Coordinates of C-alpha atoms and ligand atoms in Angstrom, one line a residue:
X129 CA 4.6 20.7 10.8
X130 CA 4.5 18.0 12.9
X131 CA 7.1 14.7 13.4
X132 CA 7.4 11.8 16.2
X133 CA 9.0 11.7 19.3
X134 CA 10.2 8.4 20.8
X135 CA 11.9 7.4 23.7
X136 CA 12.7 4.1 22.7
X137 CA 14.0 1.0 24.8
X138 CA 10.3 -0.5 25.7
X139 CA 9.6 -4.0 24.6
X140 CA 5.7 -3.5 23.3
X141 CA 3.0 -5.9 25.0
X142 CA -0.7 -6.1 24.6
X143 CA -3.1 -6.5 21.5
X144 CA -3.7 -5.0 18.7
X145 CA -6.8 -4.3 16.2
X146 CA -5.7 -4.5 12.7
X147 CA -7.6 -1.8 9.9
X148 CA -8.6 -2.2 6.6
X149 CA -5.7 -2.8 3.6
X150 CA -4.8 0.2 2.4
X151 CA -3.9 -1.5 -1.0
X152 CA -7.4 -2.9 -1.4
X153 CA -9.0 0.1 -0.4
X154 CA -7.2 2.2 -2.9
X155 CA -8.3 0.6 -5.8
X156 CA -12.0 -0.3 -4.0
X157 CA -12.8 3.1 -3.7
X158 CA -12.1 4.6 -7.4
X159 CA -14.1 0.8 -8.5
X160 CA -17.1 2.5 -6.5
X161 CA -16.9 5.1 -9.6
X162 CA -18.6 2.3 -11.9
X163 CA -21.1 0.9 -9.9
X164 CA -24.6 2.1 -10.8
X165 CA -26.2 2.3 -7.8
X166 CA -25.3 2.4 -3.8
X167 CA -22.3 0.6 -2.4
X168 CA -21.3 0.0 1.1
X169 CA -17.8 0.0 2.0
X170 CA -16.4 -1.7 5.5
X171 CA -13.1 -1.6 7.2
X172 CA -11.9 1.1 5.0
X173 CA -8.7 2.4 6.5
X174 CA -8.8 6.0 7.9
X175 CA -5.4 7.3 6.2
X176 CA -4.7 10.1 3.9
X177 CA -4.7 7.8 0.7
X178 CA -8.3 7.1 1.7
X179 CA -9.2 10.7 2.4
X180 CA -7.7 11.8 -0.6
X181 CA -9.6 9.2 -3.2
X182 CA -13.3 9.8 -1.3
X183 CA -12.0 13.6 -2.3
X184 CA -11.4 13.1 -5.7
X185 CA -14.9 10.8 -5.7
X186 CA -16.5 13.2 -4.3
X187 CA -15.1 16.2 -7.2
X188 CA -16.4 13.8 -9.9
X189 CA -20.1 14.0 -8.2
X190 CA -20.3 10.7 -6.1
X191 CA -22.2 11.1 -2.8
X192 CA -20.3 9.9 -0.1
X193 CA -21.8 9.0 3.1
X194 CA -19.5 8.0 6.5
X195 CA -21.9 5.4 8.4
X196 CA -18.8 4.9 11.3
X197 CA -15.5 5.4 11.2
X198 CA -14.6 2.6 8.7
X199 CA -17.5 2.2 6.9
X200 CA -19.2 4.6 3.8
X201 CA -21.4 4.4 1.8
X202 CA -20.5 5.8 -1.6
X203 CA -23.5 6.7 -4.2
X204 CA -22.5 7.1 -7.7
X205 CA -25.7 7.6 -9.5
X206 CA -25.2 10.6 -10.7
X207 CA -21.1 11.0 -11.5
X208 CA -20.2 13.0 -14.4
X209 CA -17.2 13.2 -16.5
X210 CA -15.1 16.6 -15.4
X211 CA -11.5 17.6 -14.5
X212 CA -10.8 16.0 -10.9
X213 CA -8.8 17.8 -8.4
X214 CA -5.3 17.2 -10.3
X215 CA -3.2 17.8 -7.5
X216 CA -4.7 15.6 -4.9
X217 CA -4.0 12.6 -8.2
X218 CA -0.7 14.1 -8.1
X219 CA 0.4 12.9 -4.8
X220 CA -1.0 9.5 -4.9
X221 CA 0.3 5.9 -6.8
X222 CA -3.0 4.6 -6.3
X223 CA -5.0 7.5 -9.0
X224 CA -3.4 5.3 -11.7
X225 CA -7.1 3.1 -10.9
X226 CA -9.2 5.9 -12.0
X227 CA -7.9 5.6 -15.3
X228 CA -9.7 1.6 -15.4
X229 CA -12.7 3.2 -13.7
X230 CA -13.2 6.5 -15.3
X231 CA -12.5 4.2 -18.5
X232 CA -15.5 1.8 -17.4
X233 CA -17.8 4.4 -16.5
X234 CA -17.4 7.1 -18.9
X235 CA -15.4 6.1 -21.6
X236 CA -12.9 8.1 -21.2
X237 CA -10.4 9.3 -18.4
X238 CA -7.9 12.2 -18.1
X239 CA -5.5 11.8 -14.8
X240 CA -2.4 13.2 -14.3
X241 CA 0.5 10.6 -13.5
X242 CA 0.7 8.8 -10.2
X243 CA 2.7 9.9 -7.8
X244 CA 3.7 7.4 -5.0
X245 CA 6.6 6.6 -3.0
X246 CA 10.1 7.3 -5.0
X247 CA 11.6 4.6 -5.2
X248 CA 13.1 4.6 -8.5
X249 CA 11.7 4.7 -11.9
X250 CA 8.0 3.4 -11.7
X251 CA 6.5 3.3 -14.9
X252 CA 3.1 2.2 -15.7
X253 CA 3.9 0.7 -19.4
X254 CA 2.2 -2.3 -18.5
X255 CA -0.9 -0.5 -17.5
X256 CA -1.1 1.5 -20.8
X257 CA -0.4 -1.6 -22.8
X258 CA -3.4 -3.7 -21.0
X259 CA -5.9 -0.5 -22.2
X260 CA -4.8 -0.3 -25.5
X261 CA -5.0 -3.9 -26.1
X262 CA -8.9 -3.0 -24.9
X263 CA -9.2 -0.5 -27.3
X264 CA -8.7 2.4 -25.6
X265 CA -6.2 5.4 -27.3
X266 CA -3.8 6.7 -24.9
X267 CA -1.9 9.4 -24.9
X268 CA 0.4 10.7 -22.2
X269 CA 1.7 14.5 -22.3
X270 CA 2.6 17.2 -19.9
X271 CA 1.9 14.9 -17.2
X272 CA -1.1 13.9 -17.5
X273 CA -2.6 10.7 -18.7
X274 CA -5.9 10.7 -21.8
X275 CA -7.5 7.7 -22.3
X276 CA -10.5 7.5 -24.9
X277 CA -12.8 4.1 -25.7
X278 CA -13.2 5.4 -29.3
X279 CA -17.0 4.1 -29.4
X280 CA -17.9 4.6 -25.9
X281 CA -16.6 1.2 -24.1
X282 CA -13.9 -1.0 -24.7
X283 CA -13.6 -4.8 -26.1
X284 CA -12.3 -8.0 -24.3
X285 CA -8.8 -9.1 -25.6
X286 CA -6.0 -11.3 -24.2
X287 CA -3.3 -9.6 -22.6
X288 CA 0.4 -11.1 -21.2
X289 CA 1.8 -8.8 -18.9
X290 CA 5.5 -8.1 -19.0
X291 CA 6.3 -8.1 -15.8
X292 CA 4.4 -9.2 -13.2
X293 CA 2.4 -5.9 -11.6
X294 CA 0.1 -5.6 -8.8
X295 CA -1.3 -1.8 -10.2
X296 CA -1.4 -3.2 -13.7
X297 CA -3.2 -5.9 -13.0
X298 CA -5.6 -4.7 -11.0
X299 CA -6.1 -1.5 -12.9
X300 CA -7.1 -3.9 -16.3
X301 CA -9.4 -5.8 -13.8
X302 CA -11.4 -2.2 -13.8
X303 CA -10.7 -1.4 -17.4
X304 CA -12.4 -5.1 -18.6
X305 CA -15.2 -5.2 -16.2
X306 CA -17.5 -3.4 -18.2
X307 CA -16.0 -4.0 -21.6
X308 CA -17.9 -6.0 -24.3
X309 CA -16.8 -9.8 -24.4
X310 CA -14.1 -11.6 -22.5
X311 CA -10.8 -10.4 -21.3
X312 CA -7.6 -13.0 -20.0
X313 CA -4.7 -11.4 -18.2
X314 CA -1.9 -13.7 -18.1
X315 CA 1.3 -13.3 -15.9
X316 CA -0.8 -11.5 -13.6
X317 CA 0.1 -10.7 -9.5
X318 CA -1.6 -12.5 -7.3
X319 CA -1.5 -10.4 -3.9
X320 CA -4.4 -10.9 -1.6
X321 CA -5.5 -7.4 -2.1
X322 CA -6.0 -8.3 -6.2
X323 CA -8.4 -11.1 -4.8
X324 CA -10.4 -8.4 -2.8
X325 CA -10.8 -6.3 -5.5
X326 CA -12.6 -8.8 -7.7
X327 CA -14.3 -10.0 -4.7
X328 CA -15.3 -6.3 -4.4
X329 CA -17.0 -6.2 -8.1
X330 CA -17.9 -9.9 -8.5
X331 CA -20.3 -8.9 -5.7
X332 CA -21.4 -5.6 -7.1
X333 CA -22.3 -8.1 -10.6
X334 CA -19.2 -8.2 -12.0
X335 CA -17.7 -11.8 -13.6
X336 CA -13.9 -12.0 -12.9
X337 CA -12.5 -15.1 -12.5
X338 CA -8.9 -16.5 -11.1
X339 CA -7.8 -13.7 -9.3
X340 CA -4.9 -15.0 -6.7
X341 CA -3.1 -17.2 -9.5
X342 CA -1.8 -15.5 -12.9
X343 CA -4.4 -16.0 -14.7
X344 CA -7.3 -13.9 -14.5
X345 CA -10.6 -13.9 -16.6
X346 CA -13.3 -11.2 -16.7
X347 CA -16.4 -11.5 -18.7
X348 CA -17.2 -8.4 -19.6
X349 CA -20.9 -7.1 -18.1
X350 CA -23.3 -4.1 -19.2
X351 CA -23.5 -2.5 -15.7
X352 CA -22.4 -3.5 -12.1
X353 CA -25.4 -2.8 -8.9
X354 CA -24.3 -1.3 -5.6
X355 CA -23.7 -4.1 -2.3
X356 CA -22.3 -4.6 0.6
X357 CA -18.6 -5.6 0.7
X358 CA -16.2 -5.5 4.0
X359 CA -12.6 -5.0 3.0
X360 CA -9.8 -7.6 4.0
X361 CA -7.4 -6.7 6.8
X362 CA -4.0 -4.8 5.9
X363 CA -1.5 -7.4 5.5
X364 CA 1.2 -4.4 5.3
X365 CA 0.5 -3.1 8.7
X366 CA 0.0 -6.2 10.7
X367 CA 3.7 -7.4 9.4
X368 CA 4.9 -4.4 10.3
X369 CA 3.3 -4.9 14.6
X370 CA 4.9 -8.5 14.0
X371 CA 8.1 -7.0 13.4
X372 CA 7.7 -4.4 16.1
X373 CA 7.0 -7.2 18.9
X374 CA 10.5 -9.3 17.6
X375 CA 12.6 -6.1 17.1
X376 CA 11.7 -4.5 20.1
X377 CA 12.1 -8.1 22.4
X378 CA 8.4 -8.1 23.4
X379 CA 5.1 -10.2 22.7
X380 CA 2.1 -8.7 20.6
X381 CA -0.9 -10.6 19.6
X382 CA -2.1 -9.2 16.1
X383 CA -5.8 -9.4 15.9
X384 CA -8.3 -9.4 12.9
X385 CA -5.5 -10.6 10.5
X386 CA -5.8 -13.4 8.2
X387 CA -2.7 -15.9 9.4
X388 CA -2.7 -17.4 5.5
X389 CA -1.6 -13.9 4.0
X390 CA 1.1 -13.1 7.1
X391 CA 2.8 -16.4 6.1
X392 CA 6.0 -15.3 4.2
X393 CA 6.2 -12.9 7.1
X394 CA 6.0 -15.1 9.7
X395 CA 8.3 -18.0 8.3
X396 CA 10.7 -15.1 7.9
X397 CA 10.5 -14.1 11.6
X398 CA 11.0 -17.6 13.1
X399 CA 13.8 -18.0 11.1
X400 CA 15.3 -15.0 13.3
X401 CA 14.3 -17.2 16.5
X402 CA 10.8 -14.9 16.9
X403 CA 8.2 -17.2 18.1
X404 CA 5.3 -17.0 16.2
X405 CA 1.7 -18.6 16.6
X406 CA -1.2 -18.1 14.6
X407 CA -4.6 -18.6 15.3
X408 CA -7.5 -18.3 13.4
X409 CA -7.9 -14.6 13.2
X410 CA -5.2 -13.7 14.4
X411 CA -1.6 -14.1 15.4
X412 CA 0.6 -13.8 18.7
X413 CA 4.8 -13.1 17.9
X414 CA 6.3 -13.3 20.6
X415 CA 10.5 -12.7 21.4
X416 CA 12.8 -15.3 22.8
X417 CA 15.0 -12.5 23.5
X418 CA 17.8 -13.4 20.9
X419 CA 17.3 -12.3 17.5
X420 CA 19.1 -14.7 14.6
X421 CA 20.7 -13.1 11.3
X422 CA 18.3 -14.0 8.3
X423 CA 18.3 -13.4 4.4
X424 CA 15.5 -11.6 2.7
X425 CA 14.7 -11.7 -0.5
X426 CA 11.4 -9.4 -1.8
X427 CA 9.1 -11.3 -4.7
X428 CA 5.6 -10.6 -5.8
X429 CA 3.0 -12.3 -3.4
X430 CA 3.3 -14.9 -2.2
X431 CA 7.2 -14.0 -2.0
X432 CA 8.2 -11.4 1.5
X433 CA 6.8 -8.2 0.5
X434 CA 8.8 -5.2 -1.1
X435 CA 6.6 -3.2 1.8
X436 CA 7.9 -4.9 4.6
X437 CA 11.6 -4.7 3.3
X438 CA 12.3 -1.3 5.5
X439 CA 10.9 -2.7 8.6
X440 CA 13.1 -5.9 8.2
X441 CA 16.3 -4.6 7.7
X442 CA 16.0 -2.4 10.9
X443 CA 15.0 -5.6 12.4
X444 CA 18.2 -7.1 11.0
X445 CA 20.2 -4.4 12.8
X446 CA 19.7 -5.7 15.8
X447 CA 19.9 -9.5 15.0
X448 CA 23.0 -11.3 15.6
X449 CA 25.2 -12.2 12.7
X450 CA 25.6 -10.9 8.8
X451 CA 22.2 -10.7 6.8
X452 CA 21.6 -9.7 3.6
X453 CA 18.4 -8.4 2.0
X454 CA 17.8 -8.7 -2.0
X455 CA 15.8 -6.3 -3.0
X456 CA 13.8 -8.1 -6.3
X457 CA 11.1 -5.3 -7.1
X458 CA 12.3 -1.8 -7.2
X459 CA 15.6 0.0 -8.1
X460 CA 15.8 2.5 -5.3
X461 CA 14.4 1.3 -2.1
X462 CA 17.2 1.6 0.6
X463 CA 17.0 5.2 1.1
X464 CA 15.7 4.9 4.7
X465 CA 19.4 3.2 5.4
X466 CA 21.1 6.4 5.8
X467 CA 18.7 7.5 8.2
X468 CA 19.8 4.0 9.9
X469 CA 23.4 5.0 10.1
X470 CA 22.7 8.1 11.9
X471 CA 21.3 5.7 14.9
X472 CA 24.4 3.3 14.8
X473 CA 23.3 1.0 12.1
X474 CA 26.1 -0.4 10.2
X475 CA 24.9 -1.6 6.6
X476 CA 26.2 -1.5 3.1
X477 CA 24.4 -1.1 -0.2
X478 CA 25.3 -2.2 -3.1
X479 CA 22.7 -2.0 -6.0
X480 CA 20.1 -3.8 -4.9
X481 CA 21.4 -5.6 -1.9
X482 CA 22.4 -4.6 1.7
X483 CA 24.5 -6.2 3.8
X484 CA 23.7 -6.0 7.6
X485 CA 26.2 -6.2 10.4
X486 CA 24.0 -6.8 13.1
X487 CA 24.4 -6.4 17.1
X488 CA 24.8 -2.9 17.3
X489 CA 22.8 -1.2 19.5
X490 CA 20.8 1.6 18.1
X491 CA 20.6 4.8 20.0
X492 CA 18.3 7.7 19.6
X493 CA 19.0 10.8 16.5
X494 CA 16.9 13.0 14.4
X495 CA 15.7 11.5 11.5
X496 CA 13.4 11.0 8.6
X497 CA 10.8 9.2 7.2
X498 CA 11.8 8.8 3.7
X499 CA 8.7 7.1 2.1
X500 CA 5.6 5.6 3.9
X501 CA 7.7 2.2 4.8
X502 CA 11.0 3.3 5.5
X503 CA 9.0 6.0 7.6
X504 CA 7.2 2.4 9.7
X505 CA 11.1 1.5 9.8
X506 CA 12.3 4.4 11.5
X507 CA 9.5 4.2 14.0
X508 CA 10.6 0.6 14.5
X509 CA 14.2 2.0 14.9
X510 CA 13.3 4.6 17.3
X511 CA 11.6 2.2 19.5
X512 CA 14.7 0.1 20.1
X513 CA 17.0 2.8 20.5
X514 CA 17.9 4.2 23.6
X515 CA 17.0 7.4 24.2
X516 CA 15.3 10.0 22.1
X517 CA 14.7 9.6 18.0
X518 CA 12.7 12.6 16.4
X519 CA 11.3 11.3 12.8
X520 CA 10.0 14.5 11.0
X521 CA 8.0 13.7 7.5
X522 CA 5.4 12.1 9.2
X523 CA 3.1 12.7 6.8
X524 CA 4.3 9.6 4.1
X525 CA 3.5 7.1 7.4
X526 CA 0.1 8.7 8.0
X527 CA -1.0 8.0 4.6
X528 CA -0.7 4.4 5.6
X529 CA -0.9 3.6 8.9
X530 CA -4.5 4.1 11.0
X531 CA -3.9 5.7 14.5
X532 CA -0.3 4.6 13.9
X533 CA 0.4 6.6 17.4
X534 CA -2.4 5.5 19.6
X535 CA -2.0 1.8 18.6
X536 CA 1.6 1.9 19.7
X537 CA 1.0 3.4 22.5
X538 CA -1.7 1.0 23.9
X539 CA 1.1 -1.5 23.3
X540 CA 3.1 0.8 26.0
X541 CA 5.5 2.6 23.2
X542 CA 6.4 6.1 24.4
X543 CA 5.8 7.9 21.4
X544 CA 4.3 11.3 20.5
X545 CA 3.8 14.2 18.3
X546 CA 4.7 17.5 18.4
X547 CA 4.2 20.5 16.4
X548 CA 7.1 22.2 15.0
X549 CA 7.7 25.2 13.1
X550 CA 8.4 24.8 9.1
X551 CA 11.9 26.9 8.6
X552 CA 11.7 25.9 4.8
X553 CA 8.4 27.3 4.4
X554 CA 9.7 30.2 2.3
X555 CA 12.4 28.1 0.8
X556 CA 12.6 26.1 -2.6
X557 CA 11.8 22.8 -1.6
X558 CA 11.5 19.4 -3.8
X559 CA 8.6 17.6 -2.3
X560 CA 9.4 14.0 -2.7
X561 CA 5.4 12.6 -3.0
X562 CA 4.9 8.6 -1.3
Ligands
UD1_729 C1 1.9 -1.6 -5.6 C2 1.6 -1.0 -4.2 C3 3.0 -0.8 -3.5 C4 3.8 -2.1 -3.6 C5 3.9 -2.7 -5.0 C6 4.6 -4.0 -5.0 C7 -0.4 0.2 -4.4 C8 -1.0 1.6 -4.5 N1 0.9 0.2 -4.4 O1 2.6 -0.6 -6.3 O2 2.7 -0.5 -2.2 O3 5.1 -1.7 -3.1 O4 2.6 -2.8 -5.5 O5 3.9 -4.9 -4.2 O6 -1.1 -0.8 -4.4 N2 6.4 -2.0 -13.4 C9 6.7 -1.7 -14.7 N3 5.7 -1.3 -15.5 C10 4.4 -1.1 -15.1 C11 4.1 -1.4 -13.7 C12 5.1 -1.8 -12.9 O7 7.8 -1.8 -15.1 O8 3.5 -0.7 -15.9 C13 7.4 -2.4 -12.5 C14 7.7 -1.5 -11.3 O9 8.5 -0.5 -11.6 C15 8.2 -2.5 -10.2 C16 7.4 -3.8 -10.5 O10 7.0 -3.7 -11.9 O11 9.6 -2.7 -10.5 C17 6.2 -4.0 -9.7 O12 5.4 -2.8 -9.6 P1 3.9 -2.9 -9.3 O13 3.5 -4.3 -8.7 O14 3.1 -2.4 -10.4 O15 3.8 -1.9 -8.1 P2 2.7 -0.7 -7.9 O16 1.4 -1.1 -8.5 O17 3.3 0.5 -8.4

């Protein structure tokens, strides 16, 4: 087992190189399934989520080629339909896109259901509904999830989405691609990452059209070719450096970003005092030294993101003044606010709202990483407390984060990791999946 040591109380200065988005790459990769011919991938982020989907390609008789570090090449001439490895599907959110693809390129799919970060009920109703309103049956049972295009592909139709999802969305984009006729998705999300994905098969010979507002319409085509496509930077991880730079009181310039999508970030950390400046690719955040109290609220894009809510609030704690972050997408995502108190935080939830008392200094404890973000938070946390913080569960941050460690500490963080023996390895233990 391995967790994170910090010795926190160093502002972080110096550059750094942004990867690949993780949420574009996780639904770019499983889209490589229907291409009929060679595609090549760039900036694809090297994190667990990415290892684990080129795995599960790779099972379902893809050839996958690495050309660098971030770029593949992934050949899918010659995929066949067969059981994937069900307990790599298991432990991601991001299989739910091999049900579109598997859909598109075989006509049927059989995945098990996504795993992902807990936080809450996460259903994928939406998802199911935008299928069977292609034609496909569905049927989900111990677990796992069939999908059958009764005569072989599935038809355009017009489908209003309930609420407004970034997995459904994108995971009908897959599903209507290669369908017969023309498909409109109304009330869909508009993240940057749902743009990339159509950019991904519009330039593999796909038509899909609209994707960034909510309405989205793909005209079905027989086959897509294999291309070239470069993936957009991660607008997840670069938020999370900006935060680092004003929580920790130093100056980072974030590079190979795209300012436009950091926007609802950076409005959010000026109004905290943080100086920001954007550039053309890239952007420099710099502390005036006094953090401001600020109120968050997390929307679908272009609202703050639900994945920069963690790292926020620990922000908050050191800000002067009351805040209080809404939390507008999920049910459950404050968990990481425990771990919080056990450094001197001093925050109330209610529901779906926290209240922040901020000014305390934070000082150094054992904690965890309770999901992939609230893991970035505690990171955050541990480099503004004094003295030593231990963050064990490493494992949800690394599905997310490239060279998490090594970036920090060319911006001069004091952070490592250390191997530790697993006392519950012989114990019943309920592995919570992110
Ligand atoms: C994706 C991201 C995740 C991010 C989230 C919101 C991936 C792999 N994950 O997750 O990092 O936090 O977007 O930006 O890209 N909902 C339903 N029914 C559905 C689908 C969603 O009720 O069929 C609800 C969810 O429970 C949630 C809301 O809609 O309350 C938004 O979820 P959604 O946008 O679908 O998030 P994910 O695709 O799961």
């Amino acid at each position: 087992m391995e967790k994170y040591v910090i010795n926190g109380g160093k502002p972080l200065q110096g550059e750094v190189e942004i990867s690949g988005a993780k949420n574009a790459a996780v639904a770019i990769i499983p889209a490589a399934l229907m291409v009929d011919g060679v595609c090549r991938i760039e900036n694809i982020p090297e994190i667990s989520d990415t290892d684990m989907l080129l795995t599960i390609l790779t099972h379902l008789g893809a050839k996958v080629r690495l050309i660098n570090r971030s770029t593949i090449e992934i050949d899918s001439r010659e995929v066949r339909f067969c059981d994937a490895p069900f307990d790599l599907m298991r432990k991601i959110r991001a299989s739910y896109y091999l049900i579109g693809a598997m859909l598109s390129r075989f006509g049927h799919a059989k995945t098990t259901m996504p795993g992902g970060c807990n936080f809450g009920v996460r259903p994928i109703d939406q998802h199911i509904k935008g299928m069977t309103a292609l034609g496909a049956d569905i049927d989900v049972r111990n677990g796992f999830v069939y999908a059958d295009a009764p005569d072989g592909r599935l038809h355009g139709a017009k489908i209003y989405l309930d609420k407004v999802s970034v997995g459904a969305t994108m995971n009908i984009i897959l599903a209507a691609t290669m369908a017969s006729g023309r498909t409109i998705i109304e009330n869909a999300a508009r993240e940057p990452h749902i743009v990339d994905l159509a950019n991904f098969l519009n330039s593999m010979g796909a038509d899909v059209r609209g994707a960034g507002t909510d309405t989205i319409k793909i005209n079905g085509v027989e086959k897509l070719h294999g291309g070239s496509y470069s993936i957009i930077p991660d607008q997840i991880e670069a938020g999370t450096y900006m935060v680092a730079a004003a929580a920790t009181g130093g100056e980072i310039l974030v590079k190979n970003v795209i300012p436009k999508h950091l926007e609802c970030i950076s409005a959010k950390l000026r109004e905290t005092g943080t100086i920001v400046q954007e550039y053309e690719d890239s952007v420099l955040v710099k502390s005036n030294g006094n953090l401001r109290k600020a109120n968050v609220k997390t929307l679908p894009y272009p609202g703050f993101p639900t994945d920069m809510q963690p790292q926020m609030g620990t922000l908050l704690c050191m800000a002067n003044g009351t805040s209080v972050i809404t939390e507008g997408i999920y049910d459950n995502r404050f968990k990481y606010v425990n771990e919080l108190r056990k450094m001197g935080a001093d925050i109330q939830v209610d529901g779906r709202i926290a209240i922040i008392e901020g000014g305390n200094a934070l000082t150094g404890a054992p904690v965890m990483a309770c999901d992939l973000r609230a893991g970035a938070a505690m990171v955050i946390a541990g480099l503004c407390a004094s003295g030593t913080t231990e963050i064990e569960d490493i494992h949800f941050i690394e599905r997310g984060y490239e060279n998490f460690v090594g970036k920090l500490r060319a911006l001069g963080a004091d952070i490592s990791i250390i191997d530790f023996p697993d006392d519950t390895e012989n114990a019943d233990k309920v592995i919570s999946i992110g």
